mmCIF file of C-alpha atoms in Angstrom:
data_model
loop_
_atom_site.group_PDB
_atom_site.id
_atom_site.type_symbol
_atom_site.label_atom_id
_atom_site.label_comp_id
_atom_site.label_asym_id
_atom_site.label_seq_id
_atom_site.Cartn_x
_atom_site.Cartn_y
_atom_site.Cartn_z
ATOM 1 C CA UNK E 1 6.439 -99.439 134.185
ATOM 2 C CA UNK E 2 3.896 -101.825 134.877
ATOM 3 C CA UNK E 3 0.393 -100.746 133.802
ATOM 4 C CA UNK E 4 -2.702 -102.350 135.753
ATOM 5 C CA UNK E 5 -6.395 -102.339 133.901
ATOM 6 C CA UNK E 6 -9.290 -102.906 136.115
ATOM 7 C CA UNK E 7 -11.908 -105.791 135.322
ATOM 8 C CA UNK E 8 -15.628 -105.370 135.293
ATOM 9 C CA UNK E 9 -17.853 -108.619 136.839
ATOM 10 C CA UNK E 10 -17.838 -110.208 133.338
ATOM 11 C CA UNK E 11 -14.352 -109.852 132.582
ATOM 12 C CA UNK E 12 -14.009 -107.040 130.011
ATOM 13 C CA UNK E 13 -11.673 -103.977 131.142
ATOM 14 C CA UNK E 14 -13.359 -100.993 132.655
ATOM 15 C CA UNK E 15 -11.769 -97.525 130.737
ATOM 16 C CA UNK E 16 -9.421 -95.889 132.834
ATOM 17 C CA UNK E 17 -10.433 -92.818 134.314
ATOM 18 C CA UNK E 18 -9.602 -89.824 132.299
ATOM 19 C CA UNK E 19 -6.775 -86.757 133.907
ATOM 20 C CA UNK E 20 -7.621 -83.479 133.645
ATOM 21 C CA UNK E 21 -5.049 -81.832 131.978
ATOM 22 C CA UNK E 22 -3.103 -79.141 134.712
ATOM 23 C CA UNK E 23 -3.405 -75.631 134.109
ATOM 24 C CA UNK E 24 -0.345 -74.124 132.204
ATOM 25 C CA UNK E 25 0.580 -70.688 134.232
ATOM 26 C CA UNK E 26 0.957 -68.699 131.403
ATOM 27 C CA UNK E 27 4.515 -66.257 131.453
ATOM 28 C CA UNK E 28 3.134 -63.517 132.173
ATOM 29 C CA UNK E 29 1.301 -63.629 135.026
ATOM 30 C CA UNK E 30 3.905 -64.223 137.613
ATOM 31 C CA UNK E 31 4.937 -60.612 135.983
ATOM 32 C CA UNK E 32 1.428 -58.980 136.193
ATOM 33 C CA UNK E 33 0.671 -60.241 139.682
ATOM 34 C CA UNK E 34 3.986 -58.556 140.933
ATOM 35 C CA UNK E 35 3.311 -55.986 139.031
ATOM 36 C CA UNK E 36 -0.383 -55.559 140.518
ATOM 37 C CA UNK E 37 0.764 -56.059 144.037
ATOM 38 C CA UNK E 38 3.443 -53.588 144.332
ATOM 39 C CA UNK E 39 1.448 -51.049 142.292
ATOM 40 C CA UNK E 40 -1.469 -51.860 145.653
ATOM 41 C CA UNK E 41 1.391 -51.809 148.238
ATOM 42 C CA UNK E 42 2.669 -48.397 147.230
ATOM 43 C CA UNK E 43 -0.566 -46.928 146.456
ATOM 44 C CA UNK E 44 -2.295 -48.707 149.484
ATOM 45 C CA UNK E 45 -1.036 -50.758 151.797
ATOM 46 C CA UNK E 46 2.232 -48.863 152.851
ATOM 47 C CA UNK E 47 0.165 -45.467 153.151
ATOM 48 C CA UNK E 48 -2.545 -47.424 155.188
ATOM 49 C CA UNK E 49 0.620 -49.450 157.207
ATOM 50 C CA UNK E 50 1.940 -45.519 157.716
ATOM 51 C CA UNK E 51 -1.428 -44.060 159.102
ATOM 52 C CA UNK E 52 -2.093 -47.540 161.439
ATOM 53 C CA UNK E 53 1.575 -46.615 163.316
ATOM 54 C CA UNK E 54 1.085 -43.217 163.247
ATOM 55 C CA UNK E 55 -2.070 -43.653 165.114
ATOM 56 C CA UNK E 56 -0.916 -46.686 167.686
ATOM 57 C CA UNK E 57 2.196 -43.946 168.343
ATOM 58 C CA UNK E 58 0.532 -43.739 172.315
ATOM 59 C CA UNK E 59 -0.260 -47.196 172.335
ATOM 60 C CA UNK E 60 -3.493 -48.358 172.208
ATOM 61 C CA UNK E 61 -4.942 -46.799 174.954
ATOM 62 C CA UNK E 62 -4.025 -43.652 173.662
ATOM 63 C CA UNK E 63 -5.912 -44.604 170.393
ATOM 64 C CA UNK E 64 -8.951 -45.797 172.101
ATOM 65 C CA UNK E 65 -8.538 -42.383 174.134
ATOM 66 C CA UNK E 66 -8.552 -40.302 170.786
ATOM 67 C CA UNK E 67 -11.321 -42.040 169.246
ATOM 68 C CA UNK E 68 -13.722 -42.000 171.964
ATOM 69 C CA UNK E 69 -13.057 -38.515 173.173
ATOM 70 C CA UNK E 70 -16.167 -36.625 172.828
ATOM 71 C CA UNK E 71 -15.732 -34.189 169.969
ATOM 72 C CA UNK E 72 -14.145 -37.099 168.487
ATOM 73 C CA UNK E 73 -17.213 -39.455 169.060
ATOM 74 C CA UNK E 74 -19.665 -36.734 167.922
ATOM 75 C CA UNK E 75 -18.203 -36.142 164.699
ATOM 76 C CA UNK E 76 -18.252 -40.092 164.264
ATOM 77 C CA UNK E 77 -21.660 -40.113 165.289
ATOM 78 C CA UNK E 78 -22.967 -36.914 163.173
ATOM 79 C CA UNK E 79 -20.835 -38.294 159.936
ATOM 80 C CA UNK E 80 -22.763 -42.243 160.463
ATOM 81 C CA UNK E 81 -25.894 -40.825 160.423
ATOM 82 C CA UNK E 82 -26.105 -38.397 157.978
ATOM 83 C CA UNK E 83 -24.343 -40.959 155.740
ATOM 84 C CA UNK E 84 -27.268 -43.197 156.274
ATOM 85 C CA UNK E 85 -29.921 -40.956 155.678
ATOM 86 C CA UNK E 86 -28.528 -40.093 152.397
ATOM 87 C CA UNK E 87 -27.804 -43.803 150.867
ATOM 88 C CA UNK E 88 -31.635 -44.350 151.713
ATOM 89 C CA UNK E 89 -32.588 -41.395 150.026
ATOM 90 C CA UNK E 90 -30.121 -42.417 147.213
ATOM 91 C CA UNK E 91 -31.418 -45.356 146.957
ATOM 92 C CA UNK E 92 -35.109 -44.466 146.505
ATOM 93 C CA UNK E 93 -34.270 -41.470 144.208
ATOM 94 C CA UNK E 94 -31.226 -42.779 142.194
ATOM 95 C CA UNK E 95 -33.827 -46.165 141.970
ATOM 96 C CA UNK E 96 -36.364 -43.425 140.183
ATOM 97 C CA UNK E 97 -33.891 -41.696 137.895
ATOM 98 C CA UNK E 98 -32.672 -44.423 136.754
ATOM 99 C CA UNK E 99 -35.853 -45.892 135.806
ATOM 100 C CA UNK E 100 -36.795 -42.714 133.570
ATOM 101 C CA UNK E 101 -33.872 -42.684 131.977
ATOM 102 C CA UNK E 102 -33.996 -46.149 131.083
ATOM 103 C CA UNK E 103 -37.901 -46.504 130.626
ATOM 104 C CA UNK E 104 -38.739 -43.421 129.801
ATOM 105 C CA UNK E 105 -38.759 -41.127 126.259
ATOM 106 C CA UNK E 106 -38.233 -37.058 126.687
ATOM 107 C CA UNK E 107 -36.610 -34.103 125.305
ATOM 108 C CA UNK E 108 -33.121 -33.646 126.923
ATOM 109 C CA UNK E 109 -32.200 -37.013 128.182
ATOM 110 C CA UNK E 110 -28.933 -37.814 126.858
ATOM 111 C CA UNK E 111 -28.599 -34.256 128.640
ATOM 112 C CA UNK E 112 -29.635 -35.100 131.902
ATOM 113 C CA UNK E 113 -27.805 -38.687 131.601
ATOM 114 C CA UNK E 114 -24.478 -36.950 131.287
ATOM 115 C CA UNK E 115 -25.675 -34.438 134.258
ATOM 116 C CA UNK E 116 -25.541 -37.430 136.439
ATOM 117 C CA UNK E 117 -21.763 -37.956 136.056
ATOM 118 C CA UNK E 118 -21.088 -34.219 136.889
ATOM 119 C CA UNK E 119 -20.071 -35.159 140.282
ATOM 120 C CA UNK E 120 -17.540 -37.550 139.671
ATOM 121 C CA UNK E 121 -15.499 -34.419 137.421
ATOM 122 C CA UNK E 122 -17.032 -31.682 139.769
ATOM 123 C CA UNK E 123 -14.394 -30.648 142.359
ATOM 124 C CA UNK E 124 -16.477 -30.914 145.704
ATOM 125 C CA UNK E 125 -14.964 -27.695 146.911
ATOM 126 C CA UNK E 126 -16.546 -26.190 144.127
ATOM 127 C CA UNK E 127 -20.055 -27.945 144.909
ATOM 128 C CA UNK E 128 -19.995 -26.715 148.408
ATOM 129 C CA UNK E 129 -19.448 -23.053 147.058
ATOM 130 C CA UNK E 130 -22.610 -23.319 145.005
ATOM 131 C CA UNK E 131 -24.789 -24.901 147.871
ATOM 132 C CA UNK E 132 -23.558 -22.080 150.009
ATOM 133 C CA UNK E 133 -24.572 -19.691 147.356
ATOM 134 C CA UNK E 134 -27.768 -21.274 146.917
ATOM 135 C CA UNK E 135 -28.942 -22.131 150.895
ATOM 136 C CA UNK E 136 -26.493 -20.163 152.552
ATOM 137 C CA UNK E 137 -26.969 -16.872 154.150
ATOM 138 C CA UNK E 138 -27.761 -14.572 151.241
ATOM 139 C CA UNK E 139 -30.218 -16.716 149.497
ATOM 140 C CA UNK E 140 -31.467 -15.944 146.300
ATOM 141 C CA UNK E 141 -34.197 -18.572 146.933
ATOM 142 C CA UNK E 142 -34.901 -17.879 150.685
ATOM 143 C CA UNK E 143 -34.104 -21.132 151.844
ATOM 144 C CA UNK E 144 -31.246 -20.984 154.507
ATOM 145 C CA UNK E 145 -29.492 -24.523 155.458
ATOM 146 C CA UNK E 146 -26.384 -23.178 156.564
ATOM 147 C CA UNK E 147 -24.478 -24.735 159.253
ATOM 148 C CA UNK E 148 -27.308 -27.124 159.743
ATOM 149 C CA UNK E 149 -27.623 -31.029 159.509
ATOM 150 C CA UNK E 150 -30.118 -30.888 156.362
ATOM 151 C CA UNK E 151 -26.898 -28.878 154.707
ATOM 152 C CA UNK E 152 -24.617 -32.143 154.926
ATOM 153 C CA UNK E 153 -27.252 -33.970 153.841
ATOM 154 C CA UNK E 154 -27.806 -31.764 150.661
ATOM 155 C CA UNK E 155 -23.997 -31.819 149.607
ATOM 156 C CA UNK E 156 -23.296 -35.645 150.149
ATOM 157 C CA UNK E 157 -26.724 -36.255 148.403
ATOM 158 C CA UNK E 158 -24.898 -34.607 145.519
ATOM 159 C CA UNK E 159 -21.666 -36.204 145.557
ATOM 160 C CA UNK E 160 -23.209 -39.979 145.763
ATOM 161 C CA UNK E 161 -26.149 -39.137 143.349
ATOM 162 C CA UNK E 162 -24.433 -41.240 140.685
ATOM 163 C CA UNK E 163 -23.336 -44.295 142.457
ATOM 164 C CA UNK E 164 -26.806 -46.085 142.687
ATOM 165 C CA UNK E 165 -28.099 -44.769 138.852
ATOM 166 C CA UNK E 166 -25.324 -46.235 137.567
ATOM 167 C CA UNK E 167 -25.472 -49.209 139.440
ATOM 168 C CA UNK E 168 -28.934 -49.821 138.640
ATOM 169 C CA UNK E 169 -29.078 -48.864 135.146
ATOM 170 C CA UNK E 170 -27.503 -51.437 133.425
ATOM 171 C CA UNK E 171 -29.467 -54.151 135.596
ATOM 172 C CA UNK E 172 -32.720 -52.333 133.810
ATOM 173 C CA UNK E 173 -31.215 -51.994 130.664
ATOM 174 C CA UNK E 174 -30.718 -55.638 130.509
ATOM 175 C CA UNK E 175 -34.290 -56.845 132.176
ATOM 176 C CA UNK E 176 -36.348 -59.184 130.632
ATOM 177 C CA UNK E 177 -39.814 -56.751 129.796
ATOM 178 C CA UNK E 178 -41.607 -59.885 128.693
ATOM 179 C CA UNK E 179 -41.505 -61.197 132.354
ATOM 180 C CA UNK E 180 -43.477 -58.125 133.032
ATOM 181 C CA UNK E 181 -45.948 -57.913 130.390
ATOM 182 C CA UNK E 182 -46.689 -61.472 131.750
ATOM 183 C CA UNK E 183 -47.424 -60.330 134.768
ATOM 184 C CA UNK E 184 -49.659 -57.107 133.337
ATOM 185 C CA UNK E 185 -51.573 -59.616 131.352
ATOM 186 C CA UNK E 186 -52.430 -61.669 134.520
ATOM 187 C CA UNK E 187 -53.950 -58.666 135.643
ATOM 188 C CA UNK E 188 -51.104 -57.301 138.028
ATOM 189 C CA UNK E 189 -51.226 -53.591 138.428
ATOM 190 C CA UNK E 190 -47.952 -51.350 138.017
ATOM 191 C CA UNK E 191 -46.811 -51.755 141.731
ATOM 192 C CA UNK E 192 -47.579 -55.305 142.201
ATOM 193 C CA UNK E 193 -45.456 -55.718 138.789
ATOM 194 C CA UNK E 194 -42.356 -53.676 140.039
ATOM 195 C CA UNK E 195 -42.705 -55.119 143.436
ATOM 196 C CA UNK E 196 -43.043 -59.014 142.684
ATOM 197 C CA UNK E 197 -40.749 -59.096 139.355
ATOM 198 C CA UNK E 198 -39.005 -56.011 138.645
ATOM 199 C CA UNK E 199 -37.277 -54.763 142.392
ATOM 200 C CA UNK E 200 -36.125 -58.548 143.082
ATOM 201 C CA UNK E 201 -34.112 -58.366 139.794
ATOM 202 C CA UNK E 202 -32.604 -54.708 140.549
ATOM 203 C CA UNK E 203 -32.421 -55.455 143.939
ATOM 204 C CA UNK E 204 -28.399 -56.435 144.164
ATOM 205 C CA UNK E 205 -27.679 -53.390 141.974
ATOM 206 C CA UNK E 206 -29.259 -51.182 144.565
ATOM 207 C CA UNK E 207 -27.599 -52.234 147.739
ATOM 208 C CA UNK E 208 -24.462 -52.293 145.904
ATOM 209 C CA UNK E 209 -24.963 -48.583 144.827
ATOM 210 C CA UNK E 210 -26.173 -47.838 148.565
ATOM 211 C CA UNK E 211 -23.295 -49.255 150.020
ATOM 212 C CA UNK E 212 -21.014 -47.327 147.666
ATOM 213 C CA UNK E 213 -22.626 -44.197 148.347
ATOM 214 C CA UNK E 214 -22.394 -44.654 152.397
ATOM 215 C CA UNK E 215 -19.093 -45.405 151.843
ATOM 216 C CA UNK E 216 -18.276 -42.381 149.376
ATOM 217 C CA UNK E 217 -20.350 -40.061 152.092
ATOM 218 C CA UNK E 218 -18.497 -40.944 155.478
ATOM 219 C CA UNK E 219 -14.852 -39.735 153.860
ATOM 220 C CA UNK E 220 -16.236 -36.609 151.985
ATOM 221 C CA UNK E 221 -14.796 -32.986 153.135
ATOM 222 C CA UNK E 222 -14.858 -31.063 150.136
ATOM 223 C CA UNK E 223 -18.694 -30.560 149.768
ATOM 224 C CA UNK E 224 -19.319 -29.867 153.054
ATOM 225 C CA UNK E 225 -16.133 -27.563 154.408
ATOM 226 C CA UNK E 226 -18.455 -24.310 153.427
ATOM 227 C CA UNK E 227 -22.315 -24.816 153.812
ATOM 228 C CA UNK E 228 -21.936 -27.453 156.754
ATOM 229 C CA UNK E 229 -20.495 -24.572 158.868
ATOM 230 C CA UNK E 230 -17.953 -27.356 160.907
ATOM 231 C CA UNK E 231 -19.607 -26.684 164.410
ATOM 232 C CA UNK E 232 -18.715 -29.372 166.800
ATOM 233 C CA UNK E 233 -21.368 -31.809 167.993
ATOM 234 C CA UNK E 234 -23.582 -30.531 165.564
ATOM 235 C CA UNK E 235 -22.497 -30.384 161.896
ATOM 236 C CA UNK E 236 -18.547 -31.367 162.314
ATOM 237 C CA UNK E 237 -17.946 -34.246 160.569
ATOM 238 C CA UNK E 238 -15.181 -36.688 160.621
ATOM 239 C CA UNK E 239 -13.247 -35.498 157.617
ATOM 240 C CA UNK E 240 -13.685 -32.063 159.850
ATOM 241 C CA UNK E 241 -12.460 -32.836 162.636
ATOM 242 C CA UNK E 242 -9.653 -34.688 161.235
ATOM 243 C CA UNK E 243 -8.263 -31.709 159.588
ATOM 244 C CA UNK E 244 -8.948 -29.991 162.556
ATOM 245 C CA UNK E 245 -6.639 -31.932 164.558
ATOM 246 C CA UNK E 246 -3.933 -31.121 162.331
ATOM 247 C CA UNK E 247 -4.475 -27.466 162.545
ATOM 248 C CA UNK E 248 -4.328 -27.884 166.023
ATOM 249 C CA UNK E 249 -1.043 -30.454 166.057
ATOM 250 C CA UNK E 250 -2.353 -33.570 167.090
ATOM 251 C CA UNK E 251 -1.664 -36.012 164.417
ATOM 252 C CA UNK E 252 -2.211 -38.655 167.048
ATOM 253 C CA UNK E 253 -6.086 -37.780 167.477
ATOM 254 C CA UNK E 254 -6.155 -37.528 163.675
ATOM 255 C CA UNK E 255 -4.579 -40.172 162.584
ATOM 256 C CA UNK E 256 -7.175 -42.403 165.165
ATOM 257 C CA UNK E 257 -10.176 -41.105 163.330
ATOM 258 C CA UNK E 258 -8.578 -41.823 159.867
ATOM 259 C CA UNK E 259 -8.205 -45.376 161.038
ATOM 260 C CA UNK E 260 -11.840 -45.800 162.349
ATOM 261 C CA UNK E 261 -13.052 -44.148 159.510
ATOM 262 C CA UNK E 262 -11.322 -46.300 156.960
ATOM 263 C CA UNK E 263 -12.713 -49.347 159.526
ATOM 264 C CA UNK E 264 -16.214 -48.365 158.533
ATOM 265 C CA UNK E 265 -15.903 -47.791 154.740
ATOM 266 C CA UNK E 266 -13.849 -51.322 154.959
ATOM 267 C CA UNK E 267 -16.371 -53.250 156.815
ATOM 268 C CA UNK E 268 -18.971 -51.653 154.542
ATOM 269 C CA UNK E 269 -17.537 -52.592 151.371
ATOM 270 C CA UNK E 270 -16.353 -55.843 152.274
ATOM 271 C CA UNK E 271 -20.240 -56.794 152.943
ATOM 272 C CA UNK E 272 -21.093 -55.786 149.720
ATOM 273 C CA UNK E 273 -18.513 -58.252 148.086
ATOM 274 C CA UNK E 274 -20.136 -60.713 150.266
ATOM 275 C CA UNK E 275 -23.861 -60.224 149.415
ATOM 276 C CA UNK E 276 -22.888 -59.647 145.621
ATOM 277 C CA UNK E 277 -21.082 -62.919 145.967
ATOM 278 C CA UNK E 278 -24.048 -65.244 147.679
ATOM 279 C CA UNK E 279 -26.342 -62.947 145.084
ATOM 280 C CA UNK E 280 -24.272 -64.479 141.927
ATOM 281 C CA UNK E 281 -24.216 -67.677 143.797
ATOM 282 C CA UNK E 282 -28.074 -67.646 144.316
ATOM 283 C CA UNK E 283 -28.176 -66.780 140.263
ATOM 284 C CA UNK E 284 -26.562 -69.888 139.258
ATOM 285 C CA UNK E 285 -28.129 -72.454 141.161
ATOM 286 C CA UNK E 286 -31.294 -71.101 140.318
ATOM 287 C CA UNK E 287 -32.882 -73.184 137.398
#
């Protein structure tokens, strides 16, 4: 084979440019990716595939029919914006906790840092029990929130409480404090500091933990079955009124819900991968 050398304007040859060598696939990842993606198709996709047909089984007017029926609608409605209102108060409070755990010195913190996991072993059943014992009828604290809206939003506050600490903790762990003695020694005061240097660093970790607590809150049944009281219109929420459907045998209606529900927490969690991806993006072209 004939081998050509370029010239520069003088004559002399130019170095040929160099190949970058290909990537080797390695043996076993042909293996693991099969591996991965059946695991995902048996533990996903096919029961996701199953629930889509089972809820197109009247075509899709009779799934647009089930999901804007108005019980079905309300619950939707009642289960969106509770959801909301407690990812914004998670992510002001779980924001706070987890800058005392991280800033902060006291007695009992490695105690109250393993508290915050509690819900993640907790059995939500068992949460709702103890909310109803604490705020339900018979008190011991006089405070009743029974069947009431401020009920669902004390239950899913405690079943997201840890998905913003822990999402925000590590991002403190690892700040830069020199950044912000900088900015004390330039005479910025403790808000101006946590506003201007500190909350643009955490702020990624935060709507990430938001996001995963709205999406945790709009499936949850367990914590609210008891205290919210399941009242249509009111304090039935999706999960509710899904099970409800099935009491009643109309799989159709609840398999409908399932879908739109599992449309929200989708659409939700695939913006997150977005703004954590234009977030690391922003990171790296940043000198």
């Amino acid at each position: 084979m004939a081998l050509t050398t370029a010239l520069r304007g003088d004559g002399t040859a130019m170095p040929s440019p160099r190949r970058r060598p290909r990537a080797r696939r390695r043996p076993g990842t042909a293996l693991g990716a099969g591996l991965v993606g059946l695991w995902l198709s048996v533990i996903v996709l096919l029961p996701l595939a199953a629930l889509t047909v089972t809820s197109l089984e009247d075509g899709l007017a009779g799934f647009w029919a089930a999901v804007t029926s108005p019980v079905a609608l309300a619950s939707l409605r009642v289960t969106v914006g509770v959801s909301v209102v407690v990812a914004l108060l998670n992510a002001v409070m779980g924001t706070l906790i987890a800058w005392v755990l991280v800033r902060d010195e006291f007695r009992g913190k490695r105690f109250v840092n393993a508290l915050i996991d509690l819900p993640f072993a907790l059995p939500t059943i068992v949460a709702s029990i103890v909310l109803l014992s604490l705020y339900g009828p018979n008190s011991p604290v006089h405070i009743h929130l029974n069947a009431t809206r401020a009920a669902l939003v004390v239950a899913l506050a405690f079943v997201t409480l840890p998905f913003v600490v822990r999402s925000v903790q590590p991002v403190l762990l690892e700040a830069d404090r020199e950044v912000e003695e900088a900015a004390a020694s330039l005479g910025a005061g403790n808000w101006t500091t946590f506003r201007r240097v500190v909350l643009p660093a955490l702020t990624p970790a935060i709507v990430s933990g938001t996001g995963l607590a709205f999406a945790r809150a709009i499936g949850e049944y367990g914590s609210v079955v008891l205290i919210g009281g399941s009242i249509p219109r009111e304090t039935q929420v999706a999960s509710q009124y899904i099970q409800q459907q099935i009491e009643i045998d109309r799989p159709v209606n609840a398999a409908a819900v399932s879908v739109a529900l599992l449309a929200i927490a989708f659409v939700t969690l695939f913006a997150l991968r977005l703004f954590a991806s234009r977030s690391q993006r922003r990171e790296e072209e940043s000198p």
